[in-house]
XYZ file of C-alpha atoms in Angstrom:
414
model
C 10.380 -18.428 22.859
C 7.714 -16.268 21.545
C 5.241 -17.345 18.961
C 6.506 -15.176 16.492
C 9.971 -16.526 17.036
C 8.686 -20.298 16.742
C 6.606 -19.477 13.528
C 9.564 -17.828 12.211
C 11.762 -20.871 12.353
C 9.118 -23.005 10.722
C 9.312 -20.848 7.725
C 13.199 -20.738 7.453
C 13.342 -22.543 4.271
C 10.737 -20.488 2.434
C 12.546 -17.432 3.644
C 15.844 -18.688 2.363
C 14.198 -19.255 -1.091
C 12.774 -15.806 -1.128
C 16.119 -14.584 -0.252
C 17.978 -16.584 -3.072
C 15.629 -15.044 -5.478
C 15.971 -11.322 -4.199
C 19.952 -11.958 -4.726
C 19.309 -13.053 -8.397
C 17.128 -9.865 -8.858
C 19.655 -7.653 -7.326
C 22.442 -9.146 -9.562
C 20.208 -8.567 -12.640
C 19.627 -4.831 -11.566
C 23.510 -4.095 -11.953
C 25.558 -1.998 -9.923
C 28.531 -2.233 -7.648
C 29.932 -4.919 -5.424
C 27.738 -6.255 -2.926
C 30.298 -6.750 -0.233
C 32.157 -3.412 -0.900
C 30.955 -1.433 1.872
C 32.996 1.804 2.081
C 31.139 3.182 5.077
C 32.302 2.856 8.478
C 29.756 0.359 9.543
C 32.089 -2.766 9.517
C 30.271 -5.850 10.772
C 27.665 -3.801 12.960
C 24.000 -4.263 11.948
C 22.593 -1.725 9.285
C 19.888 0.048 11.222
C 16.856 0.992 9.557
C 14.261 3.545 11.307
C 10.663 3.537 10.453
C 7.598 5.144 11.998
C 4.372 3.432 11.634
C 0.712 3.967 13.012
C 0.448 0.989 15.117
C -2.071 2.699 17.103
C -4.891 5.121 16.113
C -6.848 5.605 12.827
C -4.356 3.769 10.382
C -3.659 0.646 13.015
C -4.915 -1.880 11.038
C -3.065 -1.186 7.722
C -0.062 0.075 9.822
C 0.364 -3.135 11.408
C 0.242 -5.022 7.973
C 3.138 -2.704 6.957
C 5.015 -3.906 10.199
C 4.587 -7.482 9.241
C 5.937 -6.864 5.656
C 8.910 -5.060 6.790
C 9.643 -7.673 9.343
C 9.440 -10.461 6.903
C 11.561 -8.618 4.490
C 14.377 -8.088 7.032
C 14.129 -11.569 8.339
C 14.385 -12.759 4.682
C 17.569 -10.693 4.088
C 18.999 -11.495 7.301
C 18.751 -15.366 6.909
C 20.523 -14.994 3.473
C 23.626 -13.544 4.742
C 22.274 -10.019 5.362
C 22.673 -6.534 3.444
C 26.341 -5.973 2.321
C 27.327 -8.672 4.680
C 25.594 -7.164 7.748
C 22.475 -8.034 9.402
C 19.528 -5.717 9.242
C 18.048 -4.388 12.316
C 14.929 -2.511 12.515
C 14.033 0.314 14.924
C 10.204 0.588 14.337
C 8.274 3.352 16.634
C 4.610 3.964 16.991
C 3.473 7.408 15.502
C -0.010 7.127 16.634
C -1.475 7.998 13.370
C -0.438 11.523 14.174
C 1.262 13.587 11.542
C 2.935 15.719 14.346
C 4.225 12.715 15.945
C 5.527 11.113 12.661
C 7.698 13.969 12.096
C 9.098 14.054 15.500
C 9.816 10.288 15.124
C 12.005 10.576 11.928
C 13.745 13.810 13.326
C 14.665 11.482 16.426
C 15.431 8.486 14.200
C 17.988 10.456 12.134
C 19.515 12.478 14.630
C 19.503 10.896 18.088
C 19.264 7.167 16.910
C 21.537 7.831 13.763
C 19.879 5.082 11.838
C 21.729 4.223 8.530
C 18.697 4.254 6.449
C 15.160 5.165 6.761
C 11.864 3.604 5.202
C 8.522 5.410 5.069
C 5.229 5.140 7.039
C 1.692 3.963 6.136
C -0.752 6.539 4.674
C -0.304 9.605 2.456
C -1.182 12.015 5.405
C 1.824 10.571 7.315
C 4.274 10.284 4.207
C 3.567 13.786 3.261
C 4.311 15.184 6.719
C 7.633 13.201 7.319
C 9.048 13.260 3.714
C 10.136 17.069 4.480
C 12.167 16.203 7.568
C 13.608 13.253 5.724
C 14.552 15.307 2.477
C 15.968 17.954 4.876
C 18.539 15.281 5.885
C 19.323 14.294 2.288
C 18.304 10.751 2.828
C 16.648 8.152 0.563
C 12.893 7.880 1.399
C 11.259 4.691 0.025
C 7.642 4.460 1.256
C 4.973 1.987 0.795
C 1.608 3.766 1.279
C 1.818 7.461 0.046
C 0.221 7.607 -3.134
C -1.623 11.025 -2.993
C -1.017 13.491 -5.999
C 0.456 16.423 -3.509
C 3.162 14.446 -2.366
C 4.708 14.435 -5.745
C 4.258 17.717 -6.241
C 6.184 18.886 -3.252
C 9.428 18.685 -5.205
C 11.017 15.590 -2.779
C 13.751 14.369 -5.138
C 14.499 11.778 -2.563
C 11.253 10.073 -2.520
C 10.137 6.843 -4.154
C 6.661 5.178 -4.099
C 7.015 1.421 -3.801
C 3.713 0.642 -5.472
C 2.428 0.528 -9.142
C 0.354 3.675 -9.360
C -0.261 6.985 -7.593
C -3.838 7.495 -6.053
C -5.288 9.543 -8.972
C -4.832 6.369 -11.258
C -5.818 3.581 -8.800
C -9.153 3.192 -10.662
C -8.105 3.419 -14.232
C -8.928 -0.052 -14.917
C -12.372 0.425 -13.547
C -13.084 3.478 -15.562
C -12.030 1.915 -18.656
C -14.101 -1.122 -17.960
C -17.245 1.089 -17.442
C -16.554 3.057 -20.399
C -16.497 -0.045 -22.461
C -20.121 -1.396 -21.010
C -23.197 -0.870 -23.521
C -24.323 2.570 -22.467
C -27.596 1.242 -21.134
C -25.979 -0.844 -18.769
C -23.177 1.088 -17.367
C -23.688 3.357 -14.282
C -25.515 6.739 -15.028
C -24.988 8.022 -11.397
C -22.530 8.055 -8.672
C -22.147 9.029 -5.261
C -18.825 9.420 -3.081
C -18.216 9.444 0.512
C -14.472 9.801 1.467
C -12.198 10.310 4.459
C -10.443 13.740 4.362
C -7.030 11.955 3.761
C -4.859 12.353 0.688
C -5.005 8.757 -0.271
C -8.361 8.018 0.339
C -9.777 10.955 -1.236
C -7.220 11.265 -3.934
C -8.129 7.763 -5.187
C -12.171 8.326 -5.019
C -11.626 11.733 -6.793
C -9.543 10.471 -9.462
C -12.451 8.253 -10.292
C -14.922 10.589 -9.994
C -13.218 13.415 -11.985
C -13.146 10.998 -14.976
C -16.590 9.708 -14.671
C -17.893 13.231 -14.511
C -15.994 14.028 -17.634
C -17.665 11.121 -19.355
C -20.977 12.281 -18.518
C -21.933 10.241 -15.235
C -23.616 12.602 -12.645
C -22.764 12.767 -9.025
C -25.408 12.862 -6.592
C -23.680 12.871 -3.470
C -20.079 14.193 -2.692
C -19.488 13.920 1.259
C -15.899 14.425 2.872
C -15.741 13.288 6.631
C -12.806 13.797 9.334
C -10.427 10.761 9.798
C -11.958 9.877 13.292
C -15.603 9.548 12.279
C -17.175 6.675 13.664
C -21.047 7.619 13.143
C -21.845 7.197 9.673
C -25.757 7.623 9.904
C -25.956 10.952 8.366
C -23.797 9.970 5.449
C -25.688 6.698 5.046
C -28.809 8.628 4.917
C -27.608 10.956 2.110
C -26.221 7.920 0.325
C -29.271 5.982 0.558
C -31.716 8.817 -0.485
C -29.820 9.454 -3.648
C -29.797 5.742 -4.502
C -26.831 6.231 -7.052
C -25.907 3.476 -9.224
C -22.325 3.501 -8.126
C -21.149 3.950 -4.503
C -17.643 5.083 -3.954
C -16.083 5.000 -0.425
C -12.643 6.890 0.059
C -11.977 4.875 3.032
C -9.031 3.276 5.214
C -10.130 0.137 7.404
C -12.628 0.724 10.124
C -14.537 3.590 8.411
C -15.114 1.978 5.568
C -16.740 -0.933 7.396
C -18.796 1.442 9.385
C -19.969 2.961 6.316
C -20.996 -0.279 4.790
C -22.885 -1.453 7.954
C -24.606 2.016 8.022
C -25.980 1.675 4.415
C -26.924 -1.792 4.827
C -29.123 -0.759 7.655
C -31.019 1.387 5.156
C -31.097 -0.903 2.622
C -29.225 0.909 0.040
C -28.195 -1.561 -2.594
C -26.021 0.262 -5.226
C -25.141 -1.807 -8.651
C -21.402 -1.086 -7.797
C -19.778 -0.455 -4.668
C -15.950 0.404 -4.632
C -13.749 1.275 -1.384
C -10.069 1.896 -1.245
C -7.882 0.011 1.201
C -10.328 -1.781 3.539
C -11.534 -4.579 0.990
C -7.758 -5.379 0.701
C -7.439 -6.231 4.316
C -8.346 -9.905 5.538
C -10.257 -8.300 8.446
C -12.783 -7.075 5.995
C -14.522 -10.441 5.697
C -14.422 -11.090 9.185
C -16.101 -7.897 9.756
C -19.020 -8.090 7.133
C -19.286 -11.783 6.050
C -21.459 -12.222 3.115
C -21.959 -8.363 2.739
C -18.377 -8.320 0.952
C -19.819 -9.851 -2.284
C -19.391 -7.840 -5.425
C -17.107 -5.329 -3.521
C -14.600 -3.726 -5.701
C -11.290 -2.282 -4.602
C -8.038 -0.871 -6.272
C -4.946 -3.019 -5.118
C -1.251 -2.831 -5.948
C -0.784 -6.384 -5.343
C -1.843 -9.753 -6.501
C -0.893 -13.099 -4.869
C -1.547 -14.892 -8.107
C 0.489 -12.138 -10.210
C 3.392 -14.076 -12.154
C 6.396 -11.659 -10.642
C 9.754 -13.100 -9.728
C 9.734 -14.000 -6.196
C 5.912 -13.486 -5.401
C 5.345 -17.267 -5.149
C 7.904 -17.529 -2.373
C 6.613 -14.551 -0.775
C 3.061 -16.058 -0.796
C 4.079 -19.288 0.861
C 6.020 -17.709 3.521
C 3.005 -15.641 4.314
C 0.685 -18.684 4.205
C 3.074 -20.345 6.614
C 3.153 -17.644 9.124
C -0.671 -16.546 9.124
C -2.463 -19.240 6.983
C -3.888 -16.901 4.665
C -2.539 -14.919 1.497
C -0.588 -11.762 1.822
C -2.431 -8.427 2.259
C -1.539 -5.301 -0.089
C 0.145 -3.685 2.898
C 2.294 -6.612 3.550
C 3.045 -6.818 -0.107
C 4.107 -3.033 -0.542
C 6.138 -3.074 2.671
C 7.986 -5.845 1.543
C 8.455 -4.151 -1.862
C 9.885 -0.944 -0.134
C 12.509 -3.154 1.381
C 13.231 -4.825 -1.900
C 13.619 -1.431 -3.498
C 15.982 -0.195 -0.673
C 18.097 -3.490 -0.909
C 18.532 -3.251 -4.603
C 19.963 0.366 -4.207
C 22.040 -0.527 -1.289
C 23.525 -3.679 -3.033
C 24.050 -1.830 -6.361
C 25.803 1.254 -4.880
C 27.810 -0.744 -2.187
C 26.988 1.617 0.819
C 24.139 2.193 3.697
C 25.038 5.276 5.763
C 24.271 8.573 6.441
C 26.056 11.186 4.323
C 27.177 11.244 0.702
C 25.975 7.553 0.324
C 22.363 8.538 0.528
C 22.526 10.868 -2.618
C 24.171 7.705 -4.440
C 21.154 5.428 -3.612
C 18.672 8.294 -4.926
C 20.451 8.728 -8.134
C 20.775 4.841 -8.649
C 17.013 4.387 -8.271
C 16.090 7.419 -10.615
C 18.300 5.601 -13.258
C 17.002 1.873 -12.706
C 14.314 -0.621 -12.746
C 13.977 -2.930 -9.576
C 12.083 -6.284 -9.953
C 9.747 -6.624 -7.128
C 6.691 -8.864 -5.937
C 4.260 -6.095 -7.385
C 6.434 -6.046 -10.748
C 9.146 -4.072 -12.130
C 9.179 -0.659 -10.846
C 10.891 2.489 -12.298
C 10.089 6.212 -11.286
C 10.012 9.719 -12.685
C 11.974 12.591 -11.004
C 9.243 12.920 -8.492
C 8.992 9.486 -7.319
C 5.894 8.369 -9.117
C 5.974 4.923 -10.155
C 5.337 3.578 -13.765
C 2.443 1.169 -13.057
C -1.111 0.547 -12.745
C -3.221 -0.906 -10.015
C -5.050 -3.985 -10.494
C -9.076 -3.817 -9.727
C -9.988 -6.669 -6.982
C -13.502 -7.729 -6.366
C -15.027 -10.318 -3.973
C -16.468 -13.120 -5.809
C -18.045 -16.211 -3.626
C -16.619 -14.564 -0.786
C -12.841 -14.608 -2.079
C -10.808 -11.246 -3.209
C -10.334 -11.947 -6.893
C -8.573 -9.993 -9.454
C -11.057 -8.861 -12.299
C -9.144 -6.236 -14.202
C -7.342 -6.070 -16.139
C -8.487 -9.099 -18.019
C -5.221 -10.528 -18.837
C -4.462 -10.849 -15.054
C -7.774 -11.762 -13.977
C -8.559 -14.677 -11.627
C -12.400 -14.386 -11.938
C -15.003 -12.522 -14.290
C -16.292 -9.125 -13.343
C -19.638 -9.175 -11.567
C -21.444 -6.142 -13.355
C -24.481 -6.054 -10.688
C -23.308 -6.203 -7.007
C -25.602 -8.727 -5.121
C -27.509 -7.506 -2.205
C -25.691 -6.694 0.965
């Protein structure tokens, strides 16, 4: 018996609890009869194809997405399956490569003849794969493609399973800065961002708003996704000595950037990074250096959303920690697909896919990240929390009505 299987069995009661909640939420969403599967699947498993970056630049968050998908499928299966059929995931590794992810979805749809597909991690890979999924007219719910250009490409089949797109990730932080007394708010800012639609989109969404508000940009650096040497970028950041440092990062690049500026003793008053601080490995890599670091996050373990407490408990049992944002967003993507399939009553390639798409455009789905609804381009209707490390722990500091700790205005030294 594998370690994974053993731990799964120890969480069976928790999984059953989540599944019971999911069934209640699906019933509240309305729609067709759950057991009325008019396709040709019969009792065969519902095969869901997924390409993920399990190696390469996006491996850390990609593996988190895999864990979220697998927990969702296990939860559904433990509670009778989807339309009375078990879910089988076929997950392939796209190696963080945009060409590879396109080939993967092409093969999953045409060769493996999967019933459904769910999206990969990262805006770069979502944008590449969305085209081929759209060509086959299939529903494409994705957990991690938030860049604005994805929703400007005209894909009516795409739905982002998170609260907000990249440009709006820092909205609460911008509002907070603007509400600070003028002599206390940052006057200058520096930006260093990976050439990646999500990372750069989030950082530049904040940059555009701050510049319009009169906060001066001192550094604006964009680096390739495979960058490992941050000495030059760190030197520019340290020399500029801006009040606010913003990193448009994934994971390892965020850690490397922080280590590089630490070595030059650059101490910004505020420091914000995308993705990296939301991963549990972030604290392991930086220790006390995480204190005061900010990040947008689409998920909070403390949020009072239906089913979230059970989800948190299941992750704690499996990994002895709280869920990561990537795990939650993947789990959410599964919830969204589940709601549509149960409402429409089918899960096969063909005309069923357009019915699923139409249903999601017309309905709201309760999830562990809140109630989600979408516009015609697949943009969600919510807003991201702002997370900050307080006493070594990731806490929600914005918005105030969801905060678990007070905002630290001046970041402690690295």
